[in-house]
Amino acid sequence: MTLSSVDKQTRQDLILGVISEREVGTQQELIEALKDVGVEVAQATVSRDLAELGVLKVGSRYLALPHEPGSAGIEVLPSFVLGVTPAQNIVVIHTRDGTAGAVSNVLDRVRGLRLVGTIAGQDTVMGVAPDSGAAEEVANLIADVCRARTRPAGSIE
C-alpha cells in the first residue's frame, strides 16, 4: 500500500491507530510507523493530519481525543482537575465538585492513554491502569495537561 492508494480518512485512521498502540513522540517517528505498515507520507501531510485530528503533544508523546460533537475535550482538564495521584495500578483524580463525570468521559476517549477504564463519583475519578508503571505514566500525562505542557501536534518539529 502506498500513499497514492490510501485516502485521507484511511491515513488518519492509521495515525490514530499508531498513537493508540505505541508511544510516538515526533512526526518523524509517526512517519516511520506509517512506513512500517506500507504507507509513505510526507512530513507536511502528517503535520496537517495531526492538526485536523486534534492530536496533542503531551510531554514527550502524542495523545488523540476523537472529536464527538457535544462532548468535552481534553482542554477542560486544567479547569476541572484539582489533583492526581497514582496508587499501584490506580490513578485517583480529584476534580471540582460535579465535574468528575466529564473528566472521566474525556479520559475514556483519549487514544494512547494507558487506562483500562474509569469510574466517576461527584468529585473524584478512579482510573484503572494495567500496571503501576502505566498508572504513573497516566498520572504524569494528566498533570502535564493540567500544567498546560501541551501543544497542538500539527506544528513543525
Coordinates of C-alpha atoms in Angstrom, one line a residue:
M1 CA 0.0 0.0 0.0
T2 CA 1.4 3.4 -0.9
L3 CA 0.3 7.0 -0.3
S4 CA -1.4 7.1 -3.7
S5 CA -3.7 4.2 -2.8
V6 CA -4.5 5.4 0.7
D7 CA -7.3 8.0 1.1
K8 CA -7.1 10.7 3.7
Q9 CA -9.6 9.0 6.1
T10 CA -7.7 5.8 6.0
R11 CA -4.4 7.6 6.6
Q12 CA -5.9 9.5 9.5
D13 CA -7.4 6.3 11.0
L14 CA -3.9 4.7 10.7
I15 CA -2.4 7.7 12.5
L16 CA -4.9 7.3 15.4
G17 CA -4.2 3.6 15.5
V18 CA -0.5 4.1 15.7
I19 CA -0.9 6.7 18.5
S20 CA -3.2 4.3 20.4
E21 CA -0.9 1.3 20.1
R22 CA 2.5 2.7 20.8
E23 CA 4.3 5.7 22.3
V24 CA 5.1 8.1 19.5
G25 CA 6.7 11.5 20.3
T26 CA 7.8 13.0 17.0
Q27 CA 6.4 13.4 13.5
Q28 CA 9.4 11.5 12.1
E29 CA 8.6 8.5 14.4
L30 CA 5.0 8.6 13.2
I31 CA 6.2 8.7 9.5
E32 CA 8.4 5.7 10.2
A33 CA 5.5 3.9 11.9
L34 CA 3.3 4.5 8.9
K35 CA 6.1 3.3 6.6
D36 CA 6.1 0.1 8.7
V37 CA 2.5 -0.6 7.6
G38 CA 3.3 0.3 4.0
V39 CA 2.2 3.9 3.9
E40 CA 4.6 6.6 2.7
V41 CA 3.7 10.1 3.7
A42 CA 5.3 13.5 3.7
Q43 CA 6.0 15.4 6.9
A44 CA 3.8 18.3 5.8
T45 CA 0.9 15.8 5.3
V46 CA 1.4 14.3 8.8
S47 CA 1.5 17.7 10.3
R48 CA -1.8 18.7 8.7
D49 CA -3.4 15.4 9.7
L50 CA -2.3 15.8 13.3
A51 CA -3.8 19.3 13.4
E52 CA -7.1 18.1 11.8
L53 CA -7.3 15.2 14.2
G54 CA -6.8 17.5 17.2
V55 CA -3.8 15.4 18.4
L56 CA -1.9 17.0 21.3
K57 CA 1.7 16.6 22.2
V58 CA 1.7 15.9 26.0
G59 CA 5.2 15.9 27.4
S60 CA 7.1 13.7 25.0
R61 CA 4.2 11.8 23.3
Y62 CA 1.1 12.3 21.2
L63 CA -2.4 11.8 22.5
A64 CA -5.6 12.0 20.5
L65 CA -9.1 12.7 21.5
P66 CA -11.5 11.8 18.8
H67 CA -14.0 14.7 18.3
E68 CA -17.5 14.0 19.4
P69 CA -20.0 16.9 19.0
G70 CA -21.4 18.0 22.3
S71 CA -18.7 16.2 24.3
A72 CA -16.0 17.9 26.4
G73 CA -12.4 17.8 25.1
I74 CA -9.1 17.4 26.8
E75 CA -8.9 21.2 27.1
V76 CA -11.3 21.0 30.1
L77 CA -8.9 19.1 32.3
P78 CA -6.9 22.1 33.6
S79 CA -10.2 23.8 34.7
F80 CA -11.7 20.7 36.3
V81 CA -8.8 18.6 37.7
L82 CA -7.5 19.7 41.2
G83 CA -5.0 16.9 41.7
V84 CA -3.9 13.5 40.5
T85 CA -2.2 10.7 42.4
P86 CA -1.1 7.2 41.2
A87 CA -1.6 4.4 43.7
Q88 CA -0.4 1.0 42.4
N89 CA -2.3 0.4 39.2
I90 CA -5.0 3.0 40.1
V91 CA -5.0 6.7 39.3
V92 CA -7.1 8.9 41.6
I93 CA -8.1 12.2 40.1
H94 CA -9.7 14.8 42.4
T95 CA -11.9 17.3 40.5
R96 CA -14.1 20.3 41.1
D97 CA -17.5 19.4 42.5
G98 CA -19.7 18.0 39.8
T99 CA -17.1 17.6 37.1
A100 CA -15.8 14.1 37.7
G101 CA -18.2 12.6 35.1
A102 CA -16.9 15.0 32.4
V103 CA -13.3 14.2 33.3
S104 CA -14.0 10.5 33.3
N105 CA -15.6 10.8 29.8
V106 CA -12.7 12.7 28.4
L107 CA -10.1 10.2 29.8
D108 CA -12.1 7.2 28.5
R109 CA -12.0 8.7 24.9
V110 CA -8.3 9.7 24.8
R111 CA -6.4 7.5 22.3
G112 CA -3.0 6.4 23.5
L113 CA -3.8 6.8 27.3
R114 CA -2.9 3.6 29.1
L115 CA -6.1 3.3 31.1
V116 CA -8.4 0.2 31.1
G117 CA -11.3 2.4 32.2
T118 CA -12.6 4.9 34.7
I119 CA -15.3 5.3 37.3
A120 CA -16.6 8.7 38.4
G121 CA -18.2 10.0 41.5
Q122 CA -19.2 13.6 42.3
D123 CA -15.6 15.0 42.7
T124 CA -13.3 12.0 42.2
V125 CA -12.4 9.8 39.2
M126 CA -10.7 6.4 39.7
G127 CA -8.8 5.3 36.6
V128 CA -7.6 1.7 36.4
A129 CA -4.3 1.1 34.5
P130 CA -2.9 -2.3 33.5
D131 CA 0.0 -1.9 36.0
S132 CA 1.7 0.6 38.3
G133 CA 4.1 1.9 35.6
A134 CA 1.1 2.7 33.4
A135 CA -0.7 4.4 36.3
E136 CA 2.4 6.6 37.0
E137 CA 2.6 7.5 33.3
V138 CA -1.1 8.4 33.1
A139 CA -0.8 10.5 36.3
N140 CA 2.1 12.4 34.8
L141 CA 0.4 12.9 31.5
I142 CA -2.7 14.3 33.2
A143 CA -0.6 16.5 35.3
D144 CA 1.3 17.8 32.2
V145 CA -2.1 18.6 30.5
C146 CA -3.2 20.4 33.6
R147 CA 0.0 22.4 33.8
A148 CA -0.6 23.3 30.1
R149 CA 2.5 21.4 29.0
T150 CA 0.7 20.5 25.9
R151 CA 0.6 21.9 22.4
P152 CA -1.1 21.0 19.1
A153 CA 0.9 18.3 17.4
G154 CA 0.5 19.7 13.9
S155 CA 3.3 22.1 14.1
I156 CA 6.7 21.5 12.5
E157 CA 9.2 20.0 14.9

